[in-house]
Amino acid sequence: MAASPLRPLVLASASPRRKELLQQIGLPFTVQPVDIDETPLPSEDPAHYVERLARAKAEKGSDLCQNPEALVLGSDTTVVHDGNILGKPANRAEGLAMLRRLSGSAHKVMTAVALAGQYGCYARLAITEVHFRPIAEEELLSYWNTGEPADKAGGYGIQGRAAVFVTALYGSYSAVVGLPLQETAELLSEAGQPVWLSWMNTDTAGSGNR
């Protein structure tokens, strides 16, 4: 019996990291970037903050989508240190200040993912604890000058050069990169479109050896 047609999947983000993660698990999708106000509300809890933004992105992406059958993914990531939200640095001084705070300490990375469609909008939250070794000042300056930290929450990219700062990670690596894959798969399964359905017609020939 032929499988039912898959509903289109839309990623409400222009993030190359999120696109790569969806490609990693073999999902076909299109991209519909959205623009929302990411300013935290007064005294907003970090977990509430990231889930609110993920939902807002998914819902706005769903509103913009021309296909009512589409499933729209939204996601947001923030770094939390001593209870304080560290978003994307506004400038060099702020970026370096963030990295100095994270140096030699543990912090949490909170990433929420939301899936919107005709049935409503549902979200999941992943919290990962990341430990940094002490980072010398010349390292921080050199790292900032690579340009890598400028557009990333907390001022670093774990999938890039900042990997050398990490001594331990407890939780989801993909969530730290920008999209919690297990939670994403969970939402899709609950929407009646488990990830494995996308693999059924995948040509694995030529995938190569590890």
PDB file of C-alpha atoms in Angstrom:
ATOM      1  CA  MET A   1       0.000   0.000   0.000  1.00  0.00           C
ATOM      2  CA  ALA A   2       1.364   3.397  -0.924  1.00  0.00           C
ATOM      3  CA  ALA A   3       2.194   5.739   1.902  1.00  0.00           C
ATOM      4  CA  SER A   4       0.036   8.827   2.363  1.00  0.00           C
ATOM      5  CA  PRO A   5       1.549  12.000   0.901  1.00  0.00           C
ATOM      6  CA  LEU A   6       3.645  13.919   3.377  1.00  0.00           C
ATOM      7  CA  ARG A   7       2.449  17.336   4.383  1.00  0.00           C
ATOM      8  CA  PRO A   8       4.933  20.053   3.434  1.00  0.00           C
ATOM      9  CA  LEU A   9       7.356  20.979   6.193  1.00  0.00           C
ATOM     10  CA  VAL A  10       8.398  24.621   6.483  1.00  0.00           C
ATOM     11  CA  LEU A  11      11.261  25.969   8.602  1.00  0.00           C
ATOM     12  CA  ALA A  12      10.471  29.459   9.864  1.00  0.00           C
ATOM     13  CA  SER A  13      14.126  30.425  10.099  1.00  0.00           C
ATOM     14  CA  ALA A  14      17.011  31.503   7.902  1.00  0.00           C
ATOM     15  CA  SER A  15      19.540  29.893  10.275  1.00  0.00           C
ATOM     16  CA  PRO A  16      22.027  27.731   8.341  1.00  0.00           C
ATOM     17  CA  ARG A  17      22.580  25.631  11.480  1.00  0.00           C
ATOM     18  CA  ARG A  18      18.901  24.707  11.732  1.00  0.00           C
ATOM     19  CA  LYS A  19      18.752  23.898   8.036  1.00  0.00           C
ATOM     20  CA  GLU A  20      21.752  21.598   8.365  1.00  0.00           C
ATOM     21  CA  LEU A  21      20.209  19.805  11.348  1.00  0.00           C
ATOM     22  CA  LEU A  22      16.955  19.104   9.496  1.00  0.00           C
ATOM     23  CA  GLN A  23      18.947  17.874   6.512  1.00  0.00           C
ATOM     24  CA  GLN A  24      20.952  15.635   8.855  1.00  0.00           C
ATOM     25  CA  ILE A  25      17.832  13.675   9.827  1.00  0.00           C
ATOM     26  CA  GLY A  26      16.645  13.390   6.227  1.00  0.00           C
ATOM     27  CA  LEU A  27      13.681  15.761   6.224  1.00  0.00           C
ATOM     28  CA  PRO A  28      12.576  17.571   3.050  1.00  0.00           C
ATOM     29  CA  PHE A  29      11.547  21.146   3.831  1.00  0.00           C
ATOM     30  CA  THR A  30      11.346  24.682   2.552  1.00  0.00           C
ATOM     31  CA  VAL A  31      12.431  27.849   4.311  1.00  0.00           C
ATOM     32  CA  GLN A  32      10.194  30.773   5.266  1.00  0.00           C
ATOM     33  CA  PRO A  33      12.207  33.249   7.362  1.00  0.00           C
ATOM     34  CA  VAL A  34      10.181  35.371   9.769  1.00  0.00           C
ATOM     35  CA  ASP A  35      10.948  38.559  11.654  1.00  0.00           C
ATOM     36  CA  ILE A  36       9.681  38.959  15.215  1.00  0.00           C
ATOM     37  CA  ASP A  37      10.540  41.134  18.196  1.00  0.00           C
ATOM     38  CA  GLU A  38      12.936  39.074  20.333  1.00  0.00           C
ATOM     39  CA  THR A  39      13.069  41.474  23.290  1.00  0.00           C
ATOM     40  CA  PRO A  40      12.513  39.660  26.615  1.00  0.00           C
ATOM     41  CA  LEU A  41       9.499  40.805  28.615  1.00  0.00           C
ATOM     42  CA  PRO A  42      10.169  42.446  32.006  1.00  0.00           C
ATOM     43  CA  SER A  43      11.254  39.781  34.536  1.00  0.00           C
ATOM     44  CA  GLU A  44      10.506  37.035  31.988  1.00  0.00           C
ATOM     45  CA  ASP A  45      11.667  33.554  32.900  1.00  0.00           C
ATOM     46  CA  PRO A  46      14.264  32.291  30.358  1.00  0.00           C
ATOM     47  CA  ALA A  47      12.334  29.073  29.654  1.00  0.00           C
ATOM     48  CA  HIS A  48       9.128  31.031  29.025  1.00  0.00           C
ATOM     49  CA  TYR A  49      11.083  33.454  26.836  1.00  0.00           C
ATOM     50  CA  VAL A  50      12.475  30.861  24.418  1.00  0.00           C
ATOM     51  CA  GLU A  51       9.191  28.961  24.182  1.00  0.00           C
ATOM     52  CA  ARG A  52       7.267  32.182  23.521  1.00  0.00           C
ATOM     53  CA  LEU A  53       9.627  33.108  20.689  1.00  0.00           C
ATOM     54  CA  ALA A  54       9.579  29.610  19.174  1.00  0.00           C
ATOM     55  CA  ARG A  55       5.788  29.656  19.150  1.00  0.00           C
ATOM     56  CA  ALA A  56       5.705  33.175  17.697  1.00  0.00           C
ATOM     57  CA  LYS A  57       8.035  32.149  14.863  1.00  0.00           C
ATOM     58  CA  ALA A  58       6.065  28.993  14.053  1.00  0.00           C
ATOM     59  CA  GLU A  59       2.722  30.813  14.139  1.00  0.00           C
ATOM     60  CA  LYS A  60       3.947  33.713  12.013  1.00  0.00           C
ATOM     61  CA  GLY A  61       5.477  31.269   9.541  1.00  0.00           C
ATOM     62  CA  SER A  62       2.160  29.420   9.409  1.00  0.00           C
ATOM     63  CA  ASP A  63       0.312  32.689   8.754  1.00  0.00           C
ATOM     64  CA  LEU A  64       2.689  33.501   5.881  1.00  0.00           C
ATOM     65  CA  CYS A  65       2.520  30.018   4.370  1.00  0.00           C
ATOM     66  CA  GLN A  66       0.278  29.647   1.315  1.00  0.00           C
ATOM     67  CA  ASN A  67      -0.419  25.959   1.961  1.00  0.00           C
ATOM     68  CA  PRO A  68      -2.940  25.268   4.743  1.00  0.00           C
ATOM     69  CA  GLU A  69      -1.694  21.668   4.962  1.00  0.00           C
ATOM     70  CA  ALA A  70       1.848  22.712   5.865  1.00  0.00           C
ATOM     71  CA  LEU A  71       3.557  22.022   9.172  1.00  0.00           C
ATOM     72  CA  VAL A  72       5.709  24.957  10.250  1.00  0.00           C
ATOM     73  CA  LEU A  73       8.689  24.691  12.606  1.00  0.00           C
ATOM     74  CA  GLY A  74       9.904  27.581  14.715  1.00  0.00           C
ATOM     75  CA  SER A  75      12.809  27.472  17.147  1.00  0.00           C
ATOM     76  CA  ASP A  76      14.689  29.774  19.481  1.00  0.00           C
ATOM     77  CA  THR A  77      17.849  29.380  21.526  1.00  0.00           C
ATOM     78  CA  THR A  78      19.225  31.364  24.414  1.00  0.00           C
ATOM     79  CA  VAL A  79      22.145  30.987  26.787  1.00  0.00           C
ATOM     80  CA  VAL A  80      21.442  31.407  30.490  1.00  0.00           C
ATOM     81  CA  HIS A  81      24.201  32.206  32.977  1.00  0.00           C
ATOM     82  CA  ASP A  82      23.389  32.740  36.660  1.00  0.00           C
ATOM     83  CA  GLY A  83      19.750  33.186  35.679  1.00  0.00           C
ATOM     84  CA  ASN A  84      20.506  35.898  33.125  1.00  0.00           C
ATOM     85  CA  ILE A  85      19.542  35.619  29.451  1.00  0.00           C
ATOM     86  CA  LEU A  86      22.496  36.028  27.076  1.00  0.00           C
ATOM     87  CA  GLY A  87      21.145  36.569  23.593  1.00  0.00           C
ATOM     88  CA  LYS A  88      23.006  37.530  20.451  1.00  0.00           C
ATOM     89  CA  PRO A  89      25.644  40.162  21.248  1.00  0.00           C
ATOM     90  CA  ALA A  90      24.802  43.632  19.974  1.00  0.00           C
ATOM     91  CA  ASN A  91      28.478  44.552  19.473  1.00  0.00           C
ATOM     92  CA  ARG A  92      32.080  43.541  20.157  1.00  0.00           C
ATOM     93  CA  ALA A  93      32.115  44.810  23.736  1.00  0.00           C
ATOM     94  CA  GLU A  94      28.966  42.891  24.624  1.00  0.00           C
ATOM     95  CA  GLY A  95      30.208  39.748  22.901  1.00  0.00           C
ATOM     96  CA  LEU A  96      33.508  39.770  24.760  1.00  0.00           C
ATOM     97  CA  ALA A  97      31.721  40.447  28.047  1.00  0.00           C
ATOM     98  CA  MET A  98      29.536  37.384  27.466  1.00  0.00           C
ATOM     99  CA  LEU A  99      32.509  35.161  26.736  1.00  0.00           C
ATOM    100  CA  ARG A 100      34.308  36.396  29.854  1.00  0.00           C
ATOM    101  CA  ARG A 101      31.255  35.477  31.937  1.00  0.00           C
ATOM    102  CA  LEU A 102      31.108  31.986  30.441  1.00  0.00           C
ATOM    103  CA  SER A 103      34.848  31.355  30.822  1.00  0.00           C
ATOM    104  CA  GLY A 104      35.637  28.750  33.468  1.00  0.00           C
ATOM    105  CA  SER A 105      32.008  28.171  34.425  1.00  0.00           C
ATOM    106  CA  ALA A 106      28.840  26.243  33.617  1.00  0.00           C
ATOM    107  CA  HIS A 107      25.821  27.671  31.833  1.00  0.00           C
ATOM    108  CA  LYS A 108      22.530  26.437  30.446  1.00  0.00           C
ATOM    109  CA  VAL A 109      21.449  26.493  26.826  1.00  0.00           C
ATOM    110  CA  MET A 110      17.672  26.580  26.450  1.00  0.00           C
ATOM    111  CA  THR A 111      16.206  25.786  23.054  1.00  0.00           C
ATOM    112  CA  ALA A 112      12.498  25.587  22.326  1.00  0.00           C
ATOM    113  CA  VAL A 113      10.968  24.163  19.166  1.00  0.00           C
ATOM    114  CA  ALA A 114       7.355  24.695  18.113  1.00  0.00           C
ATOM    115  CA  LEU A 115       5.269  23.085  15.385  1.00  0.00           C
ATOM    116  CA  ALA A 116       2.270  24.964  13.987  1.00  0.00           C
ATOM    117  CA  GLY A 117      -0.419  23.737  11.633  1.00  0.00           C
ATOM    118  CA  GLN A 118      -4.153  23.386  11.268  1.00  0.00           C
ATOM    119  CA  TYR A 119      -4.343  21.480  14.552  1.00  0.00           C
ATOM    120  CA  GLY A 120      -2.746  24.292  16.575  1.00  0.00           C
ATOM    121  CA  CYS A 121       0.749  25.040  17.848  1.00  0.00           C
ATOM    122  CA  TYR A 122       2.685  22.810  20.232  1.00  0.00           C
ATOM    123  CA  ALA A 123       6.152  23.263  21.720  1.00  0.00           C
ATOM    124  CA  ARG A 124       8.942  21.397  23.463  1.00  0.00           C
ATOM    125  CA  LEU A 125      11.855  22.739  25.497  1.00  0.00           C
ATOM    126  CA  ALA A 126      15.361  21.261  25.737  1.00  0.00           C
ATOM    127  CA  ILE A 127      17.760  22.394  28.464  1.00  0.00           C
ATOM    128  CA  THR A 128      21.429  21.493  28.158  1.00  0.00           C
ATOM    129  CA  GLU A 129      24.217  22.247  30.617  1.00  0.00           C
ATOM    130  CA  VAL A 130      27.526  23.259  29.063  1.00  0.00           C
ATOM    131  CA  HIS A 131      30.847  23.667  30.905  1.00  0.00           C
ATOM    132  CA  PHE A 132      33.635  25.922  29.620  1.00  0.00           C
ATOM    133  CA  ARG A 133      37.253  25.753  30.665  1.00  0.00           C
ATOM    134  CA  PRO A 134      38.965  29.030  31.599  1.00  0.00           C
ATOM    135  CA  ILE A 135      39.599  30.988  28.394  1.00  0.00           C
ATOM    136  CA  ALA A 136      42.607  33.283  28.102  1.00  0.00           C
ATOM    137  CA  GLU A 137      41.989  36.879  27.104  1.00  0.00           C
ATOM    138  CA  GLU A 138      43.991  36.544  23.901  1.00  0.00           C
ATOM    139  CA  GLU A 139      41.850  33.532  22.957  1.00  0.00           C
ATOM    140  CA  LEU A 140      38.652  35.501  23.512  1.00  0.00           C
ATOM    141  CA  LEU A 141      39.888  38.380  21.374  1.00  0.00           C
ATOM    142  CA  SER A 142      41.067  36.065  18.626  1.00  0.00           C
ATOM    143  CA  TYR A 143      37.792  34.137  18.686  1.00  0.00           C
ATOM    144  CA  TRP A 144      35.708  37.284  18.424  1.00  0.00           C
ATOM    145  CA  ASN A 145      37.792  38.468  15.493  1.00  0.00           C
ATOM    146  CA  THR A 146      36.895  35.332  13.499  1.00  0.00           C
ATOM    147  CA  GLY A 147      33.358  36.728  13.199  1.00  0.00           C
ATOM    148  CA  GLU A 148      31.836  33.445  14.342  1.00  0.00           C
ATOM    149  CA  PRO A 149      30.301  34.661  17.650  1.00  0.00           C
ATOM    150  CA  ALA A 150      28.534  37.762  16.318  1.00  0.00           C
ATOM    151  CA  ASP A 151      25.167  36.194  15.412  1.00  0.00           C
ATOM    152  CA  LYS A 152      24.934  33.487  18.066  1.00  0.00           C
ATOM    153  CA  ALA A 153      23.228  33.364  21.437  1.00  0.00           C
ATOM    154  CA  GLY A 154      25.772  33.701  24.219  1.00  0.00           C
ATOM    155  CA  GLY A 155      28.386  34.825  21.717  1.00  0.00           C
ATOM    156  CA  TYR A 156      29.647  31.386  20.680  1.00  0.00           C
ATOM    157  CA  GLY A 157      28.996  28.509  18.293  1.00  0.00           C
ATOM    158  CA  ILE A 158      29.573  25.043  19.746  1.00  0.00           C
ATOM    159  CA  GLN A 159      29.620  23.532  16.246  1.00  0.00           C
ATOM    160  CA  GLY A 160      32.498  25.852  15.302  1.00  0.00           C
ATOM    161  CA  ARG A 161      35.735  27.027  16.877  1.00  0.00           C
ATOM    162  CA  ALA A 162      34.183  27.354  20.342  1.00  0.00           C
ATOM    163  CA  ALA A 163      34.127  23.558  20.594  1.00  0.00           C
ATOM    164  CA  VAL A 164      37.665  23.824  22.011  1.00  0.00           C
ATOM    165  CA  PHE A 165      36.293  25.672  25.070  1.00  0.00           C
ATOM    166  CA  VAL A 166      33.861  22.908  26.075  1.00  0.00           C
ATOM    167  CA  THR A 167      34.894  20.468  28.809  1.00  0.00           C
ATOM    168  CA  ALA A 168      31.498  18.804  29.339  1.00  0.00           C
ATOM    169  CA  LEU A 169      27.959  18.802  27.989  1.00  0.00           C
ATOM    170  CA  TYR A 170      24.888  17.307  29.643  1.00  0.00           C
ATOM    171  CA  GLY A 171      21.827  17.155  27.413  1.00  0.00           C
ATOM    172  CA  SER A 172      21.179  17.675  23.725  1.00  0.00           C
ATOM    173  CA  TYR A 173      24.060  18.728  21.494  1.00  0.00           C
ATOM    174  CA  SER A 174      21.724  19.547  18.593  1.00  0.00           C
ATOM    175  CA  ALA A 175      19.742  21.849  20.899  1.00  0.00           C
ATOM    176  CA  VAL A 176      22.901  23.824  21.635  1.00  0.00           C
ATOM    177  CA  VAL A 177      23.531  24.134  17.898  1.00  0.00           C
ATOM    178  CA  GLY A 178      19.992  25.497  17.479  1.00  0.00           C
ATOM    179  CA  LEU A 179      17.363  22.774  17.034  1.00  0.00           C
ATOM    180  CA  PRO A 180      16.648  19.883  19.447  1.00  0.00           C
ATOM    181  CA  LEU A 181      16.221  16.989  17.041  1.00  0.00           C
ATOM    182  CA  GLN A 182      14.650  14.480  19.425  1.00  0.00           C
ATOM    183  CA  GLU A 183      12.010  17.008  20.476  1.00  0.00           C
ATOM    184  CA  THR A 184      11.450  18.021  16.846  1.00  0.00           C
ATOM    185  CA  ALA A 185      10.872  14.390  15.893  1.00  0.00           C
ATOM    186  CA  GLU A 186       8.496  14.033  18.837  1.00  0.00           C
ATOM    187  CA  LEU A 187       6.355  16.955  17.654  1.00  0.00           C
ATOM    188  CA  LEU A 188       6.253  15.654  14.093  1.00  0.00           C
ATOM    189  CA  SER A 189       5.243  12.197  15.282  1.00  0.00           C
ATOM    190  CA  GLU A 190       2.434  13.648  17.380  1.00  0.00           C
ATOM    191  CA  ALA A 191       1.270  15.578  14.306  1.00  0.00           C
ATOM    192  CA  GLY A 192       0.974  12.262  12.445  1.00  0.00           C
ATOM    193  CA  GLN A 193       4.125  12.669  10.398  1.00  0.00           C
ATOM    194  CA  PRO A 194       6.981  10.766  12.060  1.00  0.00           C
ATOM    195  CA  VAL A 195      10.457  11.445  10.702  1.00  0.00           C
ATOM    196  CA  TRP A 196      10.915   7.917   9.386  1.00  0.00           C
ATOM    197  CA  LEU A 197       8.159   8.431   6.802  1.00  0.00           C
ATOM    198  CA  SER A 198      10.513  10.810   5.007  1.00  0.00           C
ATOM    199  CA  TRP A 199      13.139   8.072   4.808  1.00  0.00           C
ATOM    200  CA  MET A 200      10.946   5.585   2.940  1.00  0.00           C
ATOM    201  CA  ASN A 201      11.693   7.047  -0.486  1.00  0.00           C
ATOM    202  CA  THR A 202      15.225   8.131   0.297  1.00  0.00           C
ATOM    203  CA  ASP A 203      17.921   6.828  -2.004  1.00  0.00           C
ATOM    204  CA  THR A 204      20.748   5.810   0.308  1.00  0.00           C
ATOM    205  CA  ALA A 205      23.012   4.656  -2.513  1.00  0.00           C
ATOM    206  CA  GLY A 206      26.359   6.359  -2.514  1.00  0.00           C
ATOM    207  CA  SER A 207      26.029   7.568   1.072  1.00  0.00           C
ATOM    208  CA  GLY A 208      29.598   6.433   1.727  1.00  0.00           C
ATOM    209  CA  ASN A 209      31.314   4.977   4.766  1.00  0.00           C
ATOM    210  CA  ARG A 210      31.736   6.606   8.127  1.00  0.00           C
TER     211      ARG A 210
END
